[in-house]
Amino acid sequence: MKIDTKGRFSFPGGTHPPQSKNLTCESSIQPGPAVKQVAIMLSQHTGAACQPTVKKGDLVQAGQKIGDSDAFVSSPVHSPISGKVKEISLQSHPVLGRSPAVVIEANTENNLPKEPVFSEFTSSFSEEKYSVEQICTAIREGGLVGMGGAGFPTRVKIDPNPKQPKETLIINGCECEPYITCDYRIMLEWTNQIIAGVKLARKATGCSKVFIGIEDNKPQAIDSFSEALKTSGDDDIKVVAVKTKYPQGGERQLIKAVLNRYVPTGGIPPMIGVVVLNVATAAAIAEAVVCKRPLTHRVVTVTGEAIAKPGNYYMPIGLPVSEIIDFCGGVTQKSAKVVVGGPMMGIAIADLSTPTSKTTGAVTVLTEEQIGKAKFERRQTPCIRCGRCLEVCPENLMPTKIAHAVKNSLWDIAESYYIRACIECGCCSYVCPAKIEIAGYIKTGKITLARQKKKIPG
């Protein structure tokens, strides 16, 4: 039976920013730039940072582990190329400012470009020959983290836990952030690999129900999964079309839309028996378990009206943003802001030597026109108490109260307004008529509080 591609499920709040996906949605995945050097951040996931397992001067092979941690919430990092460790030094980090990284110079004679493995998967894939322990170990040793942006270690998500049994697995194919189309393209081009990862994740988590949530502005992706699942004969995985609305891809919002259930404020989905994985993470699970390849490469959307050759590129983690922009022809007009990620949740960077990480799904170059003249010139006006930020907040928070508390360093008040529950979607900043960077204040406040409690490096 053909799936209805009209989304009927949604969540309270949210906005409808211009999609701007037309720049790259028809661009098939292409190889990225040749690699001269990479910088692999030792902290590119939620949880404890890794410690280097190599030292300056060591020779490393592609796929070799170069950093790890004994902490439960952490994930090892690997070299995407063969080469020599040039140094272990502080490098620009989009969130932390500067953070330790392993810098590796490529061996020019023994570095064949890594190819995607989607052709190794068919609709007849069966997860039966892999045990739960094999799947979990491959995911942990492969350094898999949530590739949708949060970077939470995947092993921690899927690990069997008798105290919190998991019932439902939701695969997040929404990609609601404007401009970004990397997930859309892998849904079209790597469909069987993603489904293989879904089957492996289902077995590891023990979930009896599986849903693939896709926004209804991607009817081709909905059809692609529906046909592939029909061919595979697996009727237990359901494709669900959800309404196109930002931030539909937030895991809490997707759970509300698909299951009509709420995750408690301050809680996580496993507390209600739910696991949410991004489609790129599902593809990485299949690659790690079946092909025994760690997470060293990913698809990145390079986009924005100022980029000469916008597109979707398969490239190693750790490339500097400047090389990616150069590979895409540089900028064609005056660029005003380079963002790692999309315009709503991405982080503007001043240092173009900043390397990409496992969670970098896009590099977006915006012009003054896209940013808006008032915001570009930082012409903020006082809050007029219009309440628009309250209407669009998908977490029912009071964003301006939190932002004012952060601005005045009133940390106890910020916490009393549940600053930690903010998902940093940016809806409040987007609708604010006073052009106040509300989400920016909240993001800064969360980092400050985490450093005060020594949960992230200072």
CSV table of C-alpha atoms in Angstrom, one decimal:
chain,number,residue,atom,x,y,z
A,1,MET,CA,0.0,0.0,0.0
A,2,LYS,CA,1.4,3.4,-0.9
A,3,ILE,CA,2.2,5.6,2.0
A,4,ASP,CA,0.3,8.9,2.3
A,5,THR,CA,3.0,11.6,2.0
A,6,LYS,CA,0.8,14.3,3.5
A,7,GLY,CA,2.0,14.8,7.0
A,8,ARG,CA,-0.7,14.9,9.7
A,9,PHE,CA,1.4,14.8,12.8
A,10,SER,CA,3.1,17.7,14.5
A,11,PHE,CA,3.9,19.4,17.8
A,12,PRO,CA,3.0,22.7,19.6
A,13,GLY,CA,5.0,25.9,18.8
A,14,GLY,CA,7.6,26.1,16.1
A,15,THR,CA,8.0,28.3,13.0
A,16,HIS,CA,8.2,28.1,9.3
A,17,PRO,CA,11.4,29.8,8.1
A,18,PRO,CA,12.2,29.8,4.3
A,19,GLN,CA,13.5,26.3,3.4
A,20,SER,CA,16.1,27.4,0.9
A,21,LYS,CA,16.9,23.7,0.2
A,22,ASN,CA,16.6,24.2,-3.6
A,23,LEU,CA,20.4,25.1,-3.8
A,24,THR,CA,21.4,21.5,-3.0
A,25,CYS,CA,18.4,19.1,-2.8
A,26,GLU,CA,19.0,17.9,-6.4
A,27,SER,CA,22.8,17.6,-5.9
A,28,SER,CA,23.8,14.0,-5.6
A,29,ILE,CA,26.6,13.1,-3.2
A,30,GLN,CA,30.0,13.8,-4.7
A,31,PRO,CA,33.6,13.1,-3.4
A,32,GLY,CA,35.1,15.9,-1.3
A,33,PRO,CA,38.5,17.6,-1.6
A,34,ALA,CA,41.8,15.9,-1.6
A,35,VAL,CA,43.3,15.8,1.9
A,36,LYS,CA,46.5,17.3,2.9
A,37,GLN,CA,46.0,17.6,6.6
A,38,VAL,CA,43.2,17.0,9.2
A,39,ALA,CA,42.7,18.0,12.8
A,40,ILE,CA,40.7,15.5,14.7
A,41,MET,CA,39.1,17.2,17.8
A,42,LEU,CA,39.4,15.1,21.0
A,43,SER,CA,36.0,16.5,22.1
A,44,GLN,CA,33.4,16.3,19.3
A,45,HIS,CA,30.6,14.6,21.2
A,46,THR,CA,28.5,14.9,24.4
A,47,GLY,CA,30.4,13.6,27.4
A,48,ALA,CA,34.0,13.2,28.4
A,49,ALA,CA,36.7,14.3,26.0
A,50,CYS,CA,39.1,11.7,24.7
A,51,GLN,CA,42.8,11.4,25.6
A,52,PRO,CA,45.2,10.9,22.7
A,53,THR,CA,46.5,7.4,22.2
A,54,VAL,CA,49.2,8.6,19.8
A,55,LYS,CA,52.0,11.1,20.1
A,56,LYS,CA,53.8,13.6,17.8
A,57,GLY,CA,55.7,11.8,15.1
A,58,ASP,CA,53.7,8.6,15.2
A,59,LEU,CA,52.6,7.1,11.9
A,60,VAL,CA,48.9,6.3,11.7
A,61,GLN,CA,46.8,4.3,9.4
A,62,ALA,CA,43.3,5.3,8.0
A,63,GLY,CA,40.7,4.0,10.5
A,64,GLN,CA,43.2,3.8,13.4
A,65,LYS,CA,42.0,4.8,16.9
A,66,ILE,CA,43.9,8.0,18.0
A,67,GLY,CA,41.9,9.0,21.1
A,68,ASP,CA,39.7,7.3,23.7
A,69,SER,CA,38.3,7.6,27.2
A,70,ASP,CA,37.3,5.3,30.0
A,71,ALA,CA,34.2,7.4,30.8
A,72,PHE,CA,30.8,5.8,30.1
A,73,VAL,CA,29.5,8.8,28.2
A,74,SER,CA,32.3,9.2,25.6
A,75,SER,CA,33.3,8.0,22.2
A,76,PRO,CA,36.7,7.2,20.6
A,77,VAL,CA,38.0,9.1,17.6
A,78,HIS,CA,39.9,7.7,14.6
A,79,SER,CA,42.1,9.0,11.9
A,80,PRO,CA,40.4,9.3,8.5
A,81,ILE,CA,43.7,9.1,6.6
A,82,SER,CA,47.1,7.5,6.7
A,83,GLY,CA,49.8,9.9,7.7
A,84,LYS,CA,52.0,11.3,10.4
A,85,VAL,CA,51.0,13.0,13.6
A,86,LYS,CA,52.3,16.5,13.2
A,87,GLU,CA,51.2,17.8,16.6
A,88,ILE,CA,48.6,17.6,19.4
A,89,SER,CA,47.6,21.1,20.0
A,90,LEU,CA,44.7,23.5,20.6
A,91,GLN,CA,42.5,24.1,17.6
A,92,SER,CA,39.5,26.3,17.0
A,93,HIS,CA,36.3,24.6,18.2
A,94,PRO,CA,32.8,26.0,17.2
A,95,VAL,CA,31.4,25.6,20.7
A,96,LEU,CA,34.4,25.5,23.1
A,97,GLY,CA,36.5,28.2,21.5
A,98,ARG,CA,39.7,26.2,21.5
A,99,SER,CA,40.1,22.5,22.2
A,100,PRO,CA,42.8,19.8,21.9
A,101,ALA,CA,43.1,18.0,18.6
A,102,VAL,CA,45.3,15.5,16.9
A,103,VAL,CA,46.8,17.1,13.7
A,104,ILE,CA,47.7,14.6,11.0
A,105,GLU,CA,49.6,15.2,7.8
A,106,ALA,CA,48.5,13.0,5.0
A,107,ASN,CA,50.8,10.5,3.4
A,108,THR,CA,50.7,11.5,-0.2
A,109,GLU,CA,51.7,8.0,-1.5
A,110,ASN,CA,49.3,5.8,0.3
A,111,ASN,CA,46.0,7.6,0.7
A,112,LEU,CA,43.3,6.4,-1.6
A,113,PRO,CA,40.0,8.3,-1.1
A,114,LYS,CA,37.5,6.4,1.1
A,115,GLU,CA,34.4,5.4,-0.8
A,116,PRO,CA,30.9,5.1,0.6
A,117,VAL,CA,29.7,1.5,1.1
A,118,PHE,CA,26.0,1.8,0.2
A,119,SER,CA,26.4,-0.6,-2.7
A,120,GLU,CA,27.2,-3.4,-0.3
A,121,PHE,CA,23.6,-3.4,1.1
A,122,THR,CA,20.5,-4.8,-0.5
A,123,SER,CA,16.9,-5.0,0.5
A,124,SER,CA,17.5,-8.6,1.6
A,125,PHE,CA,19.8,-7.6,4.4
A,126,SER,CA,19.3,-9.6,7.6
A,127,GLU,CA,20.5,-8.7,11.1
A,128,GLU,CA,20.2,-12.2,12.4
A,129,LYS,CA,23.8,-13.2,12.1
A,130,TYR,CA,24.9,-10.4,14.4
A,131,SER,CA,24.5,-10.7,18.2
A,132,VAL,CA,23.5,-7.7,20.4
A,133,GLU,CA,27.0,-7.7,21.9
A,134,GLN,CA,28.6,-7.6,18.5
A,135,ILE,CA,26.4,-4.7,17.4
A,136,CYS,CA,27.0,-2.7,20.6
A,137,THR,CA,30.7,-3.3,20.6
A,138,ALA,CA,31.1,-2.3,16.9
A,139,ILE,CA,29.2,0.9,17.6
A,140,ARG,CA,31.3,1.8,20.6
A,141,GLU,CA,34.6,0.9,19.0
A,142,GLY,CA,33.6,2.7,15.8
A,143,GLY,CA,33.2,6.0,17.6
A,144,LEU,CA,29.6,6.5,16.6
A,145,VAL,CA,27.7,9.5,17.9
A,146,GLY,CA,24.4,11.2,16.9
A,147,MET,CA,25.2,12.8,13.6
A,148,GLY,CA,22.1,15.1,13.6
A,149,GLY,CA,24.0,17.6,15.7
A,150,ALA,CA,23.8,16.6,19.4
A,151,GLY,CA,26.7,14.2,19.2
A,152,PHE,CA,25.4,11.9,21.9
A,153,PRO,CA,27.4,8.6,22.0
A,154,THR,CA,25.3,6.0,20.1
A,155,ARG,CA,26.4,3.1,22.3
A,156,VAL,CA,25.0,4.8,25.4
A,157,LYS,CA,21.6,5.3,23.6
A,158,ILE,CA,21.2,1.7,22.4
A,159,ASP,CA,22.8,-0.2,25.3
A,160,PRO,CA,20.3,-2.7,26.8
A,161,ASN,CA,19.2,-1.4,30.2
A,162,PRO,CA,16.9,-3.6,32.3
A,163,LYS,CA,16.0,-0.6,34.5
A,164,GLN,CA,14.8,1.4,31.4
A,165,PRO,CA,13.6,-1.1,28.8
A,166,LYS,CA,13.2,0.4,25.3
A,167,GLU,CA,10.0,-0.2,23.4
A,168,THR,CA,10.0,2.2,20.4
A,169,LEU,CA,12.8,3.2,18.0
A,170,ILE,CA,12.2,6.4,15.9
A,171,ILE,CA,14.5,7.1,13.0
A,172,ASN,CA,14.8,10.8,12.4
A,173,GLY,CA,14.6,11.7,8.7
A,174,CYS,CA,13.1,15.2,9.2
A,175,GLU,CA,16.1,17.4,8.5
A,176,CYS,CA,14.0,20.5,9.3
A,177,GLU,CA,16.9,23.0,9.4
A,178,PRO,CA,16.8,25.3,6.3
A,179,TYR,CA,19.4,24.9,3.6
A,180,ILE,CA,20.7,21.5,4.7
A,181,THR,CA,20.1,18.4,2.5
A,182,CYS,CA,22.8,15.9,3.4
A,183,ASP,CA,20.3,13.6,5.2
A,184,TYR,CA,17.8,14.0,2.3
A,185,ARG,CA,20.4,12.8,-0.2
A,186,ILE,CA,21.5,9.8,1.8
A,187,MET,CA,17.8,8.9,2.3
A,188,LEU,CA,17.5,8.8,-1.5
A,189,GLU,CA,20.9,7.3,-2.4
A,190,TRP,CA,21.8,5.0,0.7
A,191,THR,CA,18.2,3.8,1.4
A,192,ASN,CA,19.2,0.1,1.9
A,193,GLN,CA,22.2,0.9,4.1
A,194,ILE,CA,20.0,3.0,6.4
A,195,ILE,CA,17.4,0.3,6.6
A,196,ALA,CA,20.2,-2.2,7.5
A,197,GLY,CA,21.3,0.1,10.3
A,198,VAL,CA,17.7,0.4,11.5
A,199,LYS,CA,17.4,-3.4,11.7
A,200,LEU,CA,20.7,-3.6,13.6
A,201,ALA,CA,19.6,-0.8,16.0
A,202,ARG,CA,16.2,-2.5,16.5
A,203,LYS,CA,17.9,-5.8,17.5
A,204,ALA,CA,20.4,-4.0,19.8
A,205,THR,CA,17.8,-2.0,21.6
A,206,GLY,CA,15.1,-4.7,21.7
A,207,CYS,CA,12.5,-2.3,20.5
A,208,SER,CA,9.3,-3.9,19.2
A,209,LYS,CA,8.0,-0.8,17.3
A,210,VAL,CA,10.0,1.1,14.7
A,211,PHE,CA,9.0,4.3,12.9
A,212,ILE,CA,10.9,6.4,10.3
A,213,GLY,CA,9.7,10.0,10.6
A,214,ILE,CA,10.1,12.1,7.5
A,215,GLU,CA,8.8,15.6,6.9
A,216,ASP,CA,6.2,15.8,4.1
A,217,ASN,CA,8.3,18.2,2.0
A,218,LYS,CA,10.4,15.2,1.1
A,219,PRO,CA,7.8,12.9,-0.7
A,220,GLN,CA,10.6,11.3,-2.7
A,221,ALA,CA,12.3,10.1,0.4
A,222,ILE,CA,9.0,8.8,1.8
A,223,ASP,CA,8.4,6.9,-1.4
A,224,SER,CA,12.0,5.6,-1.5
A,225,PHE,CA,11.7,4.1,2.0
A,226,SER,CA,8.2,2.7,1.4
A,227,GLU,CA,9.3,0.9,-1.7
A,228,ALA,CA,12.5,-0.5,-0.1
A,229,LEU,CA,10.6,-1.7,3.0
A,230,LYS,CA,8.0,-3.3,0.7
A,231,THR,CA,10.7,-5.1,-1.2
A,232,SER,CA,12.4,-6.3,2.0
A,233,GLY,CA,9.1,-7.7,3.3
A,234,ASP,CA,9.7,-6.1,6.7
A,235,ASP,CA,6.2,-4.9,7.8
A,236,ASP,CA,7.3,-4.0,11.3
A,237,ILE,CA,9.1,-0.8,10.2
A,238,LYS,CA,6.6,2.0,9.5
A,239,VAL,CA,7.2,5.2,7.5
A,240,VAL,CA,5.4,8.2,9.0
A,241,ALA,CA,5.0,11.5,7.2
A,242,VAL,CA,5.1,14.4,9.6
A,243,LYS,CA,4.2,18.0,9.0
A,244,THR,CA,6.9,20.3,7.7
A,245,LYS,CA,7.6,22.7,10.6
A,246,TYR,CA,10.8,23.8,12.3
A,247,PRO,CA,12.1,22.2,14.6
A,248,GLN,CA,10.3,19.0,13.7
A,249,GLY,CA,13.7,17.2,13.8
A,250,GLY,CA,14.2,17.8,17.5
A,251,GLU,CA,13.9,14.4,19.1
A,252,ARG,CA,11.4,15.6,21.7
A,253,GLN,CA,9.3,17.2,19.0
A,254,LEU,CA,9.4,14.2,16.8
A,255,ILE,CA,8.4,11.9,19.7
A,256,LYS,CA,5.3,14.2,20.3
A,257,ALA,CA,4.5,14.1,16.6
A,258,VAL,CA,4.9,10.4,16.0
A,259,LEU,CA,3.8,8.9,19.4
A,260,ASN,CA,1.8,11.8,20.9
A,261,ARG,CA,3.9,11.5,24.0
A,262,TYR,CA,6.0,14.0,25.9
A,263,VAL,CA,9.5,13.5,27.3
A,264,PRO,CA,9.5,15.0,30.8
A,265,THR,CA,11.3,18.4,31.1
A,266,GLY,CA,14.9,17.8,31.9
A,267,GLY,CA,14.5,14.1,31.0
A,268,ILE,CA,15.6,12.0,28.0
A,269,PRO,CA,13.7,9.7,25.7
A,270,PRO,CA,14.8,6.4,27.2
A,271,MET,CA,12.9,7.5,30.4
A,272,ILE,CA,9.7,6.8,28.4
A,273,GLY,CA,11.1,3.8,26.6
A,274,VAL,CA,12.0,5.6,23.3
A,275,VAL,CA,15.2,5.8,21.3
A,276,VAL,CA,15.7,8.3,18.5
A,277,LEU,CA,18.5,7.9,15.9
A,278,ASN,CA,19.3,10.1,13.0
A,279,VAL,CA,19.3,8.5,9.5
A,280,ALA,CA,23.0,9.3,9.1
A,281,THR,CA,23.7,7.5,12.4
A,282,ALA,CA,21.7,4.5,11.2
A,283,ALA,CA,23.8,4.4,8.0
A,284,ALA,CA,27.0,4.6,10.2
A,285,ILE,CA,25.7,1.7,12.3
A,286,ALA,CA,25.4,-0.5,9.2
A,287,GLU,CA,28.9,0.5,8.1
A,288,ALA,CA,30.5,-0.1,11.5
A,289,VAL,CA,28.8,-3.4,12.2
A,290,VAL,CA,28.8,-5.0,8.7
A,291,CYS,CA,31.9,-3.4,7.1
A,292,LYS,CA,33.9,-2.9,10.4
A,293,ARG,CA,34.7,0.7,9.4
A,294,PRO,CA,34.8,3.5,12.1
A,295,LEU,CA,33.1,6.8,11.7
A,296,THR,CA,35.8,8.9,9.9
A,297,HIS,CA,33.8,10.4,7.0
A,298,ARG,CA,30.4,11.9,6.5
A,299,VAL,CA,28.3,13.8,4.0
A,300,VAL,CA,28.4,17.5,4.4
A,301,THR,CA,26.1,20.1,2.6
A,302,VAL,CA,28.0,23.1,1.5
A,303,THR,CA,25.5,25.8,0.8
A,304,GLY,CA,24.4,29.4,0.9
A,305,GLU,CA,23.8,32.0,-1.9
A,306,ALA,CA,27.4,33.1,-1.7
A,307,ILE,CA,29.0,29.7,-2.5
A,308,ALA,CA,30.0,29.1,-6.1
A,309,LYS,CA,29.4,25.3,-6.2
A,310,PRO,CA,26.9,24.4,-3.5
A,311,GLY,CA,26.4,20.6,-3.1
A,312,ASN,CA,26.6,17.5,-1.0
A,313,TYR,CA,30.1,16.1,-0.5
A,314,TYR,CA,31.4,12.9,1.1
A,315,MET,CA,34.5,14.0,3.0
A,316,PRO,CA,36.8,13.1,5.9
A,317,ILE,CA,36.1,14.6,9.4
A,318,GLY,CA,38.7,17.1,10.4
A,319,LEU,CA,39.0,19.2,7.2
A,320,PRO,CA,39.3,23.0,7.8
A,321,VAL,CA,36.3,25.0,6.7
A,322,SER,CA,38.5,27.2,4.5
A,323,GLU,CA,39.5,24.2,2.4
A,324,ILE,CA,35.9,23.1,2.0
A,325,ILE,CA,34.9,26.6,0.8
A,326,ASP,CA,37.9,26.7,-1.6
A,327,PHE,CA,37.0,23.3,-3.0
A,328,CYS,CA,33.5,24.5,-3.7
A,329,GLY,CA,34.8,27.4,-5.8
A,330,GLY,CA,35.0,30.0,-3.0
A,331,VAL,CA,32.4,32.7,-2.5
A,332,THR,CA,30.8,34.5,-5.5
A,333,GLN,CA,29.7,37.6,-3.7
A,334,LYS,CA,30.4,39.3,-0.4
A,335,SER,CA,29.8,36.9,2.4
A,336,ALA,CA,28.7,38.1,5.7
A,337,LYS,CA,28.7,35.0,7.9
A,338,VAL,CA,30.1,31.5,7.7
A,339,VAL,CA,28.1,29.1,9.8
A,340,VAL,CA,29.0,25.5,10.8
A,341,GLY,CA,25.5,23.9,10.5
A,342,GLY,CA,22.4,25.7,9.4
A,343,PRO,CA,21.1,29.2,9.9
A,344,MET,CA,18.8,28.3,12.9
A,345,MET,CA,21.0,26.1,15.1
A,346,GLY,CA,24.4,26.5,13.5
A,347,ILE,CA,27.3,28.4,15.0
A,348,ALA,CA,29.0,31.3,13.2
A,349,ILE,CA,32.8,31.0,13.2
A,350,ALA,CA,35.4,33.7,12.8
A,351,ASP,CA,38.3,31.3,12.2
A,352,LEU,CA,38.0,29.4,8.9
A,353,SER,CA,40.7,27.0,10.0
A,354,THR,CA,38.1,25.4,12.3
A,355,PRO,CA,37.9,21.7,11.5
A,356,THR,CA,34.7,19.8,10.8
A,357,SER,CA,33.6,17.1,13.3
A,358,LYS,CA,31.3,14.1,13.4
A,359,THR,CA,28.3,16.4,13.9
A,360,THR,CA,29.1,18.8,11.1
A,361,GLY,CA,26.3,18.3,8.6
A,362,ALA,CA,26.7,21.6,6.8
A,363,VAL,CA,28.8,24.6,6.1
A,364,THR,CA,26.5,27.6,5.2
A,365,VAL,CA,27.8,30.9,3.9
A,366,LEU,CA,25.2,33.6,4.3
A,367,THR,CA,25.1,37.1,2.8
A,368,GLU,CA,23.9,40.2,4.5
A,369,GLU,CA,20.6,39.8,2.8
A,370,GLN,CA,20.0,36.4,4.2
A,371,ILE,CA,20.9,37.5,7.7
A,372,GLY,CA,18.8,40.6,7.6
A,373,LYS,CA,20.2,44.1,7.7
A,374,ALA,CA,19.2,44.9,11.3
A,375,LYS,CA,20.8,41.7,12.7
A,376,PHE,CA,23.9,42.1,10.5
A,377,GLU,CA,24.4,45.6,12.0
A,378,ARG,CA,23.5,44.3,15.5
A,379,ARG,CA,20.8,46.9,15.8
A,380,GLN,CA,18.8,45.4,18.7
A,381,THR,CA,16.1,47.3,20.4
A,382,PRO,CA,14.7,46.7,23.9
A,383,CYS,CA,12.2,43.8,24.4
A,384,ILE,CA,8.7,45.0,23.8
A,385,ARG,CA,7.1,42.0,25.7
A,386,CYS,CA,5.2,40.9,22.6
A,387,GLY,CA,5.3,37.3,23.7
A,388,ARG,CA,6.1,35.9,20.3
A,389,CYS,CA,9.0,33.9,21.7
A,390,LEU,CA,6.6,32.2,24.1
A,391,GLU,CA,4.2,31.3,21.3
A,392,VAL,CA,6.9,29.6,19.2
A,393,CYS,CA,9.0,27.9,21.9
A,394,PRO,CA,8.5,24.1,21.3
A,395,GLU,CA,9.5,23.5,25.0
A,396,ASN,CA,7.0,26.0,26.5
A,397,LEU,CA,9.8,27.9,28.1
A,398,MET,CA,10.1,31.7,28.7
A,399,PRO,CA,13.1,32.5,26.5
A,400,THR,CA,13.3,36.2,27.2
A,401,LYS,CA,13.3,35.6,31.0
A,402,ILE,CA,16.2,33.2,30.6
A,403,ALA,CA,18.1,35.5,28.2
A,404,HIS,CA,17.8,38.5,30.6
A,405,ALA,CA,19.0,36.3,33.5
A,406,VAL,CA,22.0,35.2,31.5
A,407,LYS,CA,22.7,38.8,30.4
A,408,ASN,CA,22.9,39.8,34.0
A,409,SER,CA,24.7,36.7,35.2
A,410,LEU,CA,21.8,35.7,37.4
A,411,TRP,CA,22.5,32.0,37.1
A,412,ASP,CA,20.1,30.8,39.8
A,413,ILE,CA,17.2,32.6,38.1
A,414,ALA,CA,18.2,31.2,34.7
A,415,GLU,CA,18.1,27.7,36.2
A,416,SER,CA,14.7,28.4,37.8
A,417,TYR,CA,13.4,29.1,34.3
A,418,TYR,CA,14.7,25.7,33.1
A,419,ILE,CA,17.6,27.0,30.9
A,420,ARG,CA,18.8,23.4,30.6
A,421,ALA,CA,15.6,22.4,28.9
A,422,CYS,CA,16.2,24.7,26.0
A,423,ILE,CA,16.9,22.8,22.8
A,424,GLU,CA,18.6,25.9,21.2
A,425,CYS,CA,16.4,25.7,18.1
A,426,GLY,CA,16.5,29.4,17.6
A,427,CYS,CA,12.8,29.9,17.0
A,428,CYS,CA,12.7,32.7,19.7
A,429,SER,CA,15.5,34.7,17.9
A,430,TYR,CA,13.9,34.1,14.5
A,431,VAL,CA,10.6,35.7,15.5
A,432,CYS,CA,11.9,38.4,17.8
A,433,PRO,CA,10.9,41.9,16.4
A,434,ALA,CA,13.5,43.5,18.6
A,435,LYS,CA,16.2,41.4,16.9
A,436,ILE,CA,17.5,40.2,20.2
A,437,GLU,CA,19.8,37.1,19.9
A,438,ILE,CA,17.8,35.2,22.6
A,439,ALA,CA,19.0,31.8,21.7
A,440,GLY,CA,22.6,33.1,21.6
A,441,TYR,CA,22.3,34.3,25.2
A,442,ILE,CA,20.8,31.0,26.3
A,443,LYS,CA,23.5,29.0,24.5
A,444,THR,CA,26.2,31.1,26.2
A,445,GLY,CA,24.4,30.6,29.6
A,446,LYS,CA,24.3,26.8,29.2
A,447,ILE,CA,28.0,26.7,28.4
A,448,THR,CA,28.8,28.9,31.4
A,449,LEU,CA,26.8,26.8,33.8
A,450,ALA,CA,28.4,23.6,32.4
A,451,ARG,CA,31.8,25.1,33.0
A,452,GLN,CA,30.9,26.2,36.5
A,453,LYS,CA,30.0,22.6,37.2
A,454,LYS,CA,33.1,21.3,35.4
A,455,LYS,CA,31.0,19.3,32.9
A,456,ILE,CA,33.0,20.7,30.0
A,457,PRO,CA,36.5,22.1,29.8
A,458,GLY,CA,36.9,25.7,30.9
